[in-house]
Amino acid sequence: MNITIVDYKSGNISSVINSFKEVAKDKVTIEVTSNLNKIKSSDKVVLPGQGSFKSCVDALNKIKGLTDTLNDFAINYKKPLLGICVGLQMFADVGYEETETKGLGWISGKVSKINNQNGNYKLPHIGWNQINIVKDSKIFKDIENNSHMYFVHSYEFLPNDKKVVSATTDYSSNIVCSVEKENIFGTQFHPEKSDKLGLKIIDNFISL
Amino acid sequence: MLKNRIIPCLDVKNGRVVKGINFVDLKDAGDPVEQAKIYSDGGADEICFLDITASNENRDTIYDVVEKTSKKCFVPLTVGGGVRSVDDINKLLNCGADKVSMNTAAVENPGVVIDSSKKFGSQCIVVAIDAKKNGDKWEVFTHGGRKNSGFDALEYAKQMEKNGAGELLVTSMDRDGTQVGYDIDLMSKISSKVNIPVIASGGVGNLDHMVDGIKLGKASAVLAASIFHYGKYSVKEAKDYLDSKGIPVRI
């Protein structure tokens, strides 16, 4: 099996690469590339994302054919794809960070700033928070409810169809922190920085 | 519920830990990777490396340390010390650092904070503020505490938030190394002034100091060096104690 981590020159993806390589060991090949043919021929794709919604979408669009290739991979061929942080947020129709920006539109909804309740909640939401698993998700196999995961974000994904939500976390409100829609998976938290439990989630995705 | 973080900090010089855990069973007490791994296995919420390498020709040693550590530790890694430019930040992030902290550079060249937070996102930009009390205010010092910038720490903190810092690492120079506790007044004033998380540093000598730093100082995270290094407390003991005092921690 081979898994591609999409390197679209936005933000820092070394931690994602390190964690996948750690879990994959020799059983799975991990490619880090934006080469369209390599993405097409992979079994699974990881879409990381750091920085702003707009900067990530802009970076994706800068690589000719990448959005179409990812769309084919996830929507037409229905192969497993995992979005992390802004990688998940980009599943939405639209994001409002910096300016209104069109997302990939794979899961209907929008990405808005977390309501900090007049400064009562610091933003970014940085640190370890517990996840409330609301739906059986394949990537949560052997992950207990209320497990701690590492978060760092100021914006949240608000999907229209709540059935896609697999976990939430409590910070000012119940923030969507994991989604599963058929073959599309996403985590708002960083499994690559969430210690052993995070690596377990990566292992679950690899083992799908 | 979001947990308060405990962050052990390791001083690294020429690629070696100079102030680290003093365990007898350590194979190589100077190996930053081994020390970081002990902390992350022990429940540290993040690891911080402070590079205190003095000479320029050995500056690159930190990149190697970060690269090796990030392949073994899967909790966030913050690296600071001697970071001058967007390019320095880029190199550290590429080696596997999750956040980079800046002190002198942020004072001398605010553009570095603005540009790097735009380029890499605020989430990985930490501004370290070394503050020293002068009358009824605190002044920001640079160059490892040797140079007074004259800036008021509270105003400066607010400005750094505006410039794009994702977190502030606030060290009381009056308390650093004294083990008499964080400067609670300083921490709570800065924390109330800004809407980004504050990490308290400088002066922790026992676990009650950590409790105070969070409860009274309103810090989101507490950073400590010596109390962990010399085996006075383990990270787990610290967390259990904080938990017993009603502070939310990841256990």
Short mmCIF file of C-alpha atoms in Angstrom, two decimals:
data_model
loop_
_atom_site.label_atom_id
_atom_site.label_comp_id
_atom_site.label_asym_id
_atom_site.label_seq_id
_atom_site.Cartn_x
_atom_site.Cartn_y
_atom_site.Cartn_z
CA MET A 1 0.00 0.00 0.00
CA ASN A 2 1.13 3.54 -0.54
CA ILE A 3 -0.07 6.71 1.09
CA THR A 4 0.55 10.19 -0.23
CA ILE A 5 0.90 13.18 2.04
CA VAL A 6 0.07 16.10 -0.20
CA ASP A 7 2.88 18.63 -0.11
CA TYR A 8 1.37 21.79 -1.55
CA LYS A 9 3.92 24.18 -0.04
CA SER A 10 1.73 25.55 2.68
CA GLY A 11 2.82 25.44 6.27
CA ASN A 12 4.88 22.97 8.12
CA ILE A 13 4.20 19.33 7.41
CA SER A 14 7.32 17.70 8.85
CA SER A 15 5.49 16.53 11.96
CA VAL A 16 2.82 14.89 9.81
CA ILE A 17 5.49 13.16 7.75
CA ASN A 18 7.41 12.00 10.84
CA SER A 19 4.33 10.57 12.51
CA PHE A 20 3.12 8.68 9.45
CA LYS A 21 6.59 7.25 8.87
CA GLU A 22 6.78 6.21 12.50
CA VAL A 23 3.48 4.34 12.28
CA ALA A 24 3.97 2.99 8.77
CA LYS A 25 7.40 1.51 9.48
CA ASP A 26 8.12 -0.82 6.54
CA LYS A 27 4.60 -2.03 5.84
CA VAL A 28 3.40 1.04 3.99
CA THR A 29 5.12 3.44 1.60
CA ILE A 30 4.73 7.09 2.49
CA GLU A 31 5.14 9.54 -0.38
CA VAL A 32 5.34 13.27 0.19
CA THR A 33 4.53 15.01 -3.05
CA SER A 34 2.19 17.17 -5.10
CA ASN A 35 2.80 15.07 -8.22
CA LEU A 36 -0.64 14.47 -9.69
CA ASN A 37 0.11 11.01 -11.07
CA LYS A 38 1.50 9.85 -7.76
CA ILE A 39 -1.59 11.10 -5.98
CA LYS A 40 -3.84 9.38 -8.50
CA SER A 41 -2.09 6.06 -8.04
CA SER A 42 -1.99 6.14 -4.24
CA ASP A 43 -4.28 4.11 -2.08
CA LYS A 44 -4.83 6.84 0.45
CA VAL A 45 -4.20 10.54 0.69
CA VAL A 46 -3.44 12.79 3.64
CA LEU A 47 -4.22 16.48 3.25
CA PRO A 48 -2.49 18.50 5.96
CA GLY A 49 -3.03 22.21 6.40
CA GLN A 50 -1.50 24.98 8.45
CA GLY A 51 -1.85 28.72 8.32
CA SER A 52 -5.04 30.38 7.20
CA PHE A 53 -7.91 28.85 5.24
CA LYS A 54 -7.22 31.31 2.44
CA SER A 55 -3.48 30.65 2.31
CA CYS A 56 -4.09 26.88 2.12
CA VAL A 57 -6.74 27.13 -0.59
CA ASP A 58 -4.52 29.54 -2.54
CA ALA A 59 -1.59 27.14 -2.23
CA LEU A 60 -3.71 24.21 -3.47
CA ASN A 61 -4.93 26.24 -6.43
CA LYS A 62 -1.42 27.31 -7.30
CA ILE A 63 -0.55 23.76 -8.30
CA LYS A 64 -2.26 23.20 -11.61
CA GLY A 65 -4.69 20.29 -11.61
CA LEU A 66 -4.25 19.48 -7.92
CA THR A 67 -7.76 20.37 -6.81
CA ASP A 68 -9.26 18.36 -9.68
CA THR A 69 -7.03 15.41 -8.87
CA LEU A 70 -8.00 15.48 -5.20
CA ASN A 71 -11.64 15.83 -6.18
CA ASP A 72 -11.39 12.76 -8.42
CA PHE A 73 -9.62 10.84 -5.69
CA ALA A 74 -12.07 11.62 -2.91
CA ILE A 75 -15.39 12.18 -4.68
CA ASN A 76 -15.33 10.18 -7.92
CA TYR A 77 -13.12 7.22 -6.94
CA LYS A 78 -14.10 7.42 -3.28
CA LYS A 79 -10.66 6.52 -1.99
CA PRO A 80 -9.82 7.22 1.66
CA LEU A 81 -8.62 10.72 2.41
CA LEU A 82 -7.71 12.27 5.75
CA GLY A 83 -7.69 16.03 6.22
CA ILE A 84 -5.87 17.45 9.23
CA CYS A 85 -6.62 20.87 10.76
CA VAL A 86 -7.04 23.31 7.86
CA GLY A 87 -6.95 20.18 5.68
CA LEU A 88 -10.30 19.28 7.25
CA GLN A 89 -11.59 22.84 7.13
CA MET A 90 -11.06 22.97 3.37
CA PHE A 91 -13.72 20.26 2.95
CA ALA A 92 -16.25 23.07 3.49
CA ASP A 93 -17.97 25.15 0.81
CA VAL A 94 -16.57 28.37 2.16
CA GLY A 95 -14.20 29.80 4.78
CA TYR A 96 -14.14 33.26 6.34
CA GLU A 97 -10.52 33.56 7.52
CA GLU A 98 -8.89 36.74 6.13
CA THR A 99 -11.58 36.99 3.46
CA GLU A 100 -14.40 34.85 2.07
CA THR A 101 -12.76 31.97 0.25
CA LYS A 102 -14.26 29.04 -1.61
CA GLY A 103 -13.34 25.64 -0.19
CA LEU A 104 -13.35 22.20 -1.82
CA GLY A 105 -17.07 21.77 -1.18
CA TRP A 106 -16.87 18.07 -0.27
CA ILE A 107 -18.83 18.46 2.93
CA SER A 108 -21.39 21.20 2.83
CA GLY A 109 -20.87 23.90 5.45
CA LYS A 110 -18.71 26.84 6.39
CA VAL A 111 -15.62 27.66 8.45
CA SER A 112 -15.99 30.57 10.89
CA LYS A 113 -14.04 32.05 13.76
CA ILE A 114 -14.66 30.44 17.13
CA ASN A 115 -16.89 32.64 19.29
CA ASN A 116 -14.56 33.73 22.10
CA GLN A 117 -17.53 35.02 24.15
CA ASN A 118 -16.19 38.55 24.57
CA GLY A 119 -12.66 37.47 25.33
CA ASN A 120 -13.59 34.77 27.83
CA TYR A 121 -11.92 32.17 25.67
CA LYS A 122 -8.39 32.74 24.44
CA LEU A 123 -7.74 32.20 20.77
CA PRO A 124 -6.06 30.28 19.28
CA HIS A 125 -7.54 27.29 21.06
CA ILE A 126 -4.14 25.81 21.90
CA GLY A 127 -3.45 22.70 23.89
CA TRP A 128 -4.91 19.37 24.93
CA ASN A 129 -8.64 19.00 24.96
CA GLN A 130 -10.91 16.00 25.26
CA ILE A 131 -12.89 14.68 22.35
CA ASN A 132 -16.48 13.63 22.71
CA ILE A 133 -17.05 10.81 20.26
CA VAL A 134 -20.58 11.15 18.91
CA LYS A 135 -20.45 8.59 16.12
CA ASP A 136 -18.55 5.41 15.49
CA SER A 137 -15.73 6.35 13.19
CA LYS A 138 -13.26 3.90 11.73
CA ILE A 139 -10.37 6.11 12.74
CA PHE A 140 -11.48 5.96 16.40
CA LYS A 141 -11.04 2.21 16.71
CA ASP A 142 -9.65 1.54 20.23
CA ILE A 143 -9.82 5.24 21.08
CA GLU A 144 -11.78 5.84 24.24
CA ASN A 145 -14.32 8.57 24.57
CA ASN A 146 -12.93 11.71 26.26
CA SER A 147 -9.38 11.00 25.08
CA HIS A 148 -7.08 14.00 24.94
CA MET A 149 -5.93 15.38 21.61
CA TYR A 150 -3.74 18.36 20.74
CA PHE A 151 -5.47 21.35 19.18
CA VAL A 152 -4.28 24.60 17.72
CA HIS A 153 -6.81 26.64 15.75
CA SER A 154 -9.00 29.74 15.86
CA TYR A 155 -11.59 28.71 13.28
CA GLU A 156 -14.15 25.93 13.36
CA PHE A 157 -15.93 23.86 10.75
CA LEU A 158 -19.72 24.15 10.86
CA PRO A 159 -21.11 21.39 8.62
CA ASN A 160 -24.76 21.66 7.54
CA ASP A 161 -25.41 17.97 8.00
CA LYS A 162 -24.53 17.07 11.59
CA LYS A 163 -24.52 13.38 10.67
CA VAL A 164 -20.98 13.74 9.33
CA VAL A 165 -19.69 14.77 12.77
CA SER A 166 -17.85 11.97 14.55
CA ALA A 167 -16.48 13.96 17.51
CA THR A 168 -16.75 17.36 19.15
CA THR A 169 -14.67 19.17 21.71
CA ASP A 170 -15.80 21.66 24.30
CA TYR A 171 -14.27 25.12 23.91
CA SER A 172 -16.75 27.95 24.13
CA SER A 173 -19.22 25.63 22.40
CA ASN A 174 -19.23 22.08 21.04
CA ILE A 175 -16.68 22.47 18.31
CA VAL A 176 -16.65 19.90 15.53
CA CYS A 177 -13.29 18.20 15.81
CA SER A 178 -13.70 15.13 13.64
CA VAL A 179 -15.79 14.22 10.63
CA GLU A 180 -16.42 11.09 8.62
CA LYS A 181 -18.38 11.09 5.41
CA GLU A 182 -18.08 7.82 3.54
CA ASN A 183 -14.40 7.70 2.50
CA ILE A 184 -13.58 11.22 3.70
CA PHE A 185 -12.11 11.68 7.16
CA GLY A 186 -10.94 14.78 8.93
CA THR A 187 -9.63 15.88 12.30
CA GLN A 188 -9.44 19.43 13.57
CA PHE A 189 -6.91 18.30 16.17
CA HIS A 190 -3.42 17.15 15.28
CA PRO A 191 -3.08 13.38 15.57
CA GLU A 192 0.59 13.77 14.64
CA LYS A 193 1.13 15.78 17.84
CA SER A 194 -1.27 13.88 20.09
CA ASP A 195 1.21 11.38 21.43
CA LYS A 196 0.34 7.66 21.47
CA LEU A 197 -3.40 8.10 20.96
CA GLY A 198 -2.78 10.35 17.99
CA LEU A 199 -0.47 7.75 16.47
CA LYS A 200 -3.23 5.18 17.04
CA ILE A 201 -5.62 7.29 14.97
CA ILE A 202 -3.00 7.48 12.22
CA ASP A 203 -2.58 3.72 12.47
CA ASN A 204 -6.35 3.29 12.17
CA PHE A 205 -6.38 5.38 9.00
CA ILE A 206 -3.44 3.46 7.56
CA SER A 207 -5.17 0.17 8.39
CA LEU A 208 -8.50 1.09 6.75
CA MET B 1 -12.43 21.11 28.59
CA LEU B 2 -9.11 22.61 27.56
CA LYS B 3 -6.33 21.53 29.88
CA ASN B 4 -3.54 23.63 31.31
CA ARG B 5 -0.20 22.57 29.95
CA ILE B 6 3.02 21.68 31.67
CA ILE B 7 6.07 22.34 29.54
CA PRO B 8 9.55 21.21 30.58
CA CYS B 9 12.29 23.30 29.03
CA LEU B 10 15.73 21.99 28.12
CA ASP B 11 18.72 24.27 27.64
CA VAL B 12 20.75 23.10 24.67
CA LYS B 13 24.28 24.27 23.89
CA ASN B 14 26.25 23.14 20.86
CA GLY B 15 23.70 20.37 20.38
CA ARG B 16 23.99 19.06 23.92
CA VAL B 17 21.75 19.45 26.95
CA VAL B 18 23.53 21.54 29.56
CA LYS B 19 20.78 21.75 32.12
CA GLY B 20 18.80 18.56 32.00
CA ILE B 21 17.50 15.60 33.89
CA ASN B 22 20.02 14.20 36.30
CA PHE B 23 18.97 10.58 36.25
CA VAL B 24 21.65 8.05 36.96
CA ASP B 25 20.23 5.52 34.51
CA LEU B 26 20.48 7.88 31.57
CA LYS B 27 22.75 6.46 28.93
CA ASP B 28 23.75 9.88 27.75
CA ALA B 29 22.59 12.75 29.94
CA GLY B 30 23.66 15.25 27.31
CA ASP B 31 21.51 13.81 24.57
CA PRO B 32 18.55 16.15 23.94
CA VAL B 33 16.60 13.47 22.10
CA GLU B 34 16.77 11.04 25.01
CA GLN B 35 15.80 13.73 27.51
CA ALA B 36 12.89 14.97 25.41
CA LYS B 37 11.67 11.40 25.04
CA ILE B 38 11.71 10.89 28.80
CA TYR B 39 9.60 13.99 29.23
CA SER B 40 7.09 13.13 26.52
CA ASP B 41 6.75 9.56 27.80
CA GLY B 42 6.24 11.02 31.26
CA GLY B 43 3.26 13.08 30.14
CA ALA B 44 4.80 16.43 29.22
CA ASP B 45 2.25 18.38 27.19
CA GLU B 46 4.93 20.02 25.11
CA ILE B 47 8.70 20.12 25.01
CA CYS B 48 10.68 23.33 24.80
CA PHE B 49 14.29 23.60 23.63
CA LEU B 50 16.15 26.77 24.41
CA ASP B 51 19.28 27.01 22.29
CA ILE B 52 21.96 28.86 24.24
CA THR B 53 24.76 28.17 21.79
CA ALA B 54 26.94 31.23 21.93
CA SER B 55 29.12 30.94 18.87
CA ASN B 56 27.76 31.38 15.40
CA GLU B 57 29.69 28.49 13.90
CA ASN B 58 27.83 26.02 16.09
CA ARG B 59 24.40 27.51 15.43
CA ASP B 60 23.42 24.75 13.05
CA THR B 61 23.67 22.09 15.75
CA ILE B 62 20.13 22.90 16.89
CA TYR B 63 18.67 21.89 13.52
CA ASP B 64 20.08 18.42 13.88
CA VAL B 65 18.73 18.16 17.44
CA VAL B 66 15.25 19.25 16.37
CA GLU B 67 15.22 16.89 13.44
CA LYS B 68 16.16 13.88 15.56
CA THR B 69 13.78 14.78 18.37
CA SER B 70 10.80 15.28 16.11
CA LYS B 71 11.22 11.73 14.83
CA LYS B 72 10.93 10.35 18.36
CA CYS B 73 8.58 12.71 20.20
CA PHE B 74 5.01 13.12 19.08
CA VAL B 75 4.01 16.03 21.28
CA PRO B 76 4.48 19.66 20.25
CA LEU B 77 8.04 20.90 20.17
CA THR B 78 8.86 24.57 20.69
CA VAL B 79 12.32 25.86 19.85
CA GLY B 80 13.79 29.21 20.78
CA GLY B 81 17.11 30.96 21.23
CA GLY B 82 19.00 32.83 18.56
CA VAL B 83 16.10 32.92 16.10
CA ARG B 84 16.62 36.02 13.99
CA SER B 85 14.78 35.79 10.70
CA VAL B 86 11.90 34.28 8.77
CA ASP B 87 14.49 32.02 7.20
CA ASP B 88 15.64 30.75 10.62
CA ILE B 89 12.01 29.98 11.47
CA ASN B 90 11.48 28.22 8.18
CA LYS B 91 14.53 26.01 8.79
CA LEU B 92 13.42 25.07 12.30
CA LEU B 93 9.89 24.25 11.15
CA ASN B 94 11.24 22.16 8.31
CA CYS B 95 13.34 20.22 10.77
CA GLY B 96 10.22 19.37 12.72
CA ALA B 97 9.70 22.16 15.26
CA ASP B 98 6.02 22.92 15.76
CA LYS B 99 6.50 26.38 17.20
CA VAL B 100 9.36 28.81 17.21
CA SER B 101 9.89 31.40 19.89
CA MET B 102 11.58 34.74 19.41
CA ASN B 103 12.80 37.29 21.87
CA THR B 104 15.42 39.79 20.70
CA ALA B 105 14.35 39.58 17.06
CA ALA B 106 10.75 40.44 17.95
CA VAL B 107 11.89 43.61 19.72
CA GLU B 108 14.46 44.72 17.17
CA ASN B 109 12.53 43.81 14.08
CA PRO B 110 8.75 43.54 14.55
CA GLY B 111 8.51 42.68 10.86
CA VAL B 112 9.82 39.20 11.63
CA VAL B 113 6.75 38.46 13.76
CA ILE B 114 4.37 40.00 11.23
CA ASP B 115 5.92 38.24 8.24
CA SER B 116 6.42 34.84 9.86
CA SER B 117 2.91 34.69 11.30
CA LYS B 118 1.52 35.51 7.88
CA LYS B 119 3.72 32.96 6.19
CA PHE B 120 3.47 30.06 8.63
CA GLY B 121 0.40 30.94 10.69
CA SER B 122 0.16 32.46 14.16
CA GLN B 123 -0.09 29.01 15.70
CA CYS B 124 3.65 28.46 15.37
CA ILE B 125 4.87 31.90 16.38
CA VAL B 126 5.65 32.39 20.06
CA VAL B 127 7.00 35.69 21.33
CA ALA B 128 9.16 35.35 24.43
CA ILE B 129 9.05 38.36 26.72
CA ASP B 130 11.78 38.75 29.33
CA ALA B 131 10.38 41.30 31.76
CA LYS B 132 11.99 43.04 34.69
CA LYS B 133 10.20 45.16 37.23
CA ASN B 134 11.01 48.85 37.34
CA GLY B 135 8.87 50.85 39.76
CA ASP B 136 5.26 49.99 39.11
CA LYS B 137 5.80 48.61 35.62
CA TRP B 138 7.81 45.98 33.83
CA GLU B 139 10.34 46.57 31.07
CA VAL B 140 11.21 44.22 28.23
CA PHE B 141 14.79 43.02 28.05
CA THR B 142 16.61 41.39 25.14
CA HIS B 143 19.93 39.67 24.45
CA GLY B 144 19.40 37.10 27.16
CA GLY B 145 18.44 39.77 29.67
CA ARG B 146 21.45 42.02 29.08
CA LYS B 147 19.80 44.86 27.22
CA ASN B 148 16.85 46.98 28.31
CA SER B 149 14.60 47.87 25.39
CA GLY B 150 12.71 50.36 27.53
CA PHE B 151 9.41 48.94 26.26
CA ASP B 152 6.58 48.55 28.72
CA ALA B 153 5.88 44.81 28.94
CA LEU B 154 2.09 45.15 28.92
CA GLU B 155 2.00 47.43 25.91
CA TYR B 156 4.56 45.30 24.16
CA ALA B 157 2.53 42.14 24.81
CA LYS B 158 -0.53 43.74 23.23
CA GLN B 159 1.53 44.87 20.26
CA MET B 160 2.94 41.37 19.72
CA GLU B 161 -0.59 39.96 19.73
CA LYS B 162 -1.50 42.49 17.02
CA ASN B 163 1.63 41.60 15.07
CA GLY B 164 0.52 37.98 14.90
CA ALA B 165 2.01 36.09 17.84
CA GLY B 166 -0.02 32.99 18.67
CA GLU B 167 1.27 32.74 22.23
CA LEU B 168 3.41 34.69 24.67
CA LEU B 169 6.10 33.07 26.78
CA VAL B 170 6.51 35.47 29.68
CA THR B 171 9.59 35.19 31.89
CA SER B 172 10.07 37.25 35.00
CA MET B 173 13.76 38.11 35.12
CA ASP B 174 13.45 39.06 38.77
CA ARG B 175 12.25 35.55 39.58
CA ASP B 176 14.20 33.45 37.08
CA GLY B 177 16.49 31.05 38.91
CA THR B 178 15.23 32.08 42.36
CA GLN B 179 12.72 29.23 42.83
CA VAL B 180 10.44 31.54 44.84
CA GLY B 181 7.55 31.37 42.38
CA TYR B 182 6.34 33.05 39.21
CA ASP B 183 5.73 36.80 39.24
CA ILE B 184 1.96 36.42 39.56
CA ASP B 185 1.24 40.11 39.19
CA LEU B 186 3.10 40.26 35.89
CA MET B 187 1.50 37.08 34.54
CA SER B 188 -2.06 38.03 35.42
CA LYS B 189 -1.69 41.58 34.08
CA ILE B 190 -0.34 40.37 30.76
CA SER B 191 -2.83 37.54 30.53
CA SER B 192 -5.72 39.94 31.13
CA LYS B 193 -4.33 42.36 28.58
CA VAL B 194 -4.18 39.93 25.66
CA ASN B 195 -6.56 37.39 24.16
CA ILE B 196 -3.85 34.87 23.26
CA PRO B 197 -2.51 32.21 25.64
CA VAL B 198 0.26 33.11 28.07
CA ILE B 199 2.93 30.64 29.18
CA ALA B 200 4.37 31.52 32.59
CA SER B 201 8.08 31.11 33.14
CA GLY B 202 10.78 32.03 35.61
CA GLY B 203 10.95 31.26 39.31
CA VAL B 204 9.11 28.01 39.83
CA GLY B 205 10.48 26.12 42.82
CA ASN B 206 7.62 23.90 43.90
CA LEU B 207 4.30 22.62 42.66
CA ASP B 208 2.25 25.24 44.49
CA HIS B 209 3.99 27.82 42.36
CA MET B 210 2.54 26.11 39.31
CA VAL B 211 -0.92 26.13 40.86
CA ASP B 212 -0.57 29.86 41.56
CA GLY B 213 0.75 30.57 38.06
CA ILE B 214 -2.41 29.10 36.58
CA LYS B 215 -5.02 30.06 39.18
CA LEU B 216 -3.78 33.53 40.08
CA GLY B 217 -1.48 34.31 37.16
CA LYS B 218 -4.15 33.16 34.67
CA ALA B 219 -1.50 31.39 32.61
CA SER B 220 -2.65 28.78 30.09
CA ALA B 221 0.58 26.86 30.51
CA VAL B 222 3.51 26.73 32.89
CA LEU B 223 7.08 26.25 31.82
CA ALA B 224 9.71 24.91 34.17
CA ALA B 225 13.30 23.77 33.92
CA SER B 226 15.19 23.06 37.11
CA ILE B 227 12.44 21.47 39.19
CA PHE B 228 12.15 18.72 36.60
CA HIS B 229 15.80 18.42 35.68
CA TYR B 230 17.11 17.79 39.11
CA GLY B 231 14.49 15.17 39.75
CA LYS B 232 12.74 17.20 42.43
CA TYR B 233 9.45 16.37 40.75
CA SER B 234 8.44 14.34 37.76
CA VAL B 235 5.99 15.72 35.22
CA LYS B 236 3.50 13.13 36.42
CA GLU B 237 3.83 14.25 40.04
CA ALA B 238 3.29 17.83 38.94
CA LYS B 239 0.15 16.88 37.03
CA ASP B 240 -1.27 14.78 39.84
CA TYR B 241 -0.71 17.65 42.23
CA LEU B 242 -2.35 20.22 39.95
CA ASP B 243 -5.23 17.83 39.44
CA SER B 244 -5.68 17.50 43.21
CA LYS B 245 -5.93 21.29 43.38
CA GLY B 246 -8.73 21.35 40.85
CA ILE B 247 -6.67 22.48 37.87
CA PRO B 248 -7.60 20.75 34.63
CA VAL B 249 -4.62 18.78 33.34
CA ARG B 250 -4.17 15.93 30.89
CA ILE B 251 -3.58 12.77 32.86
#
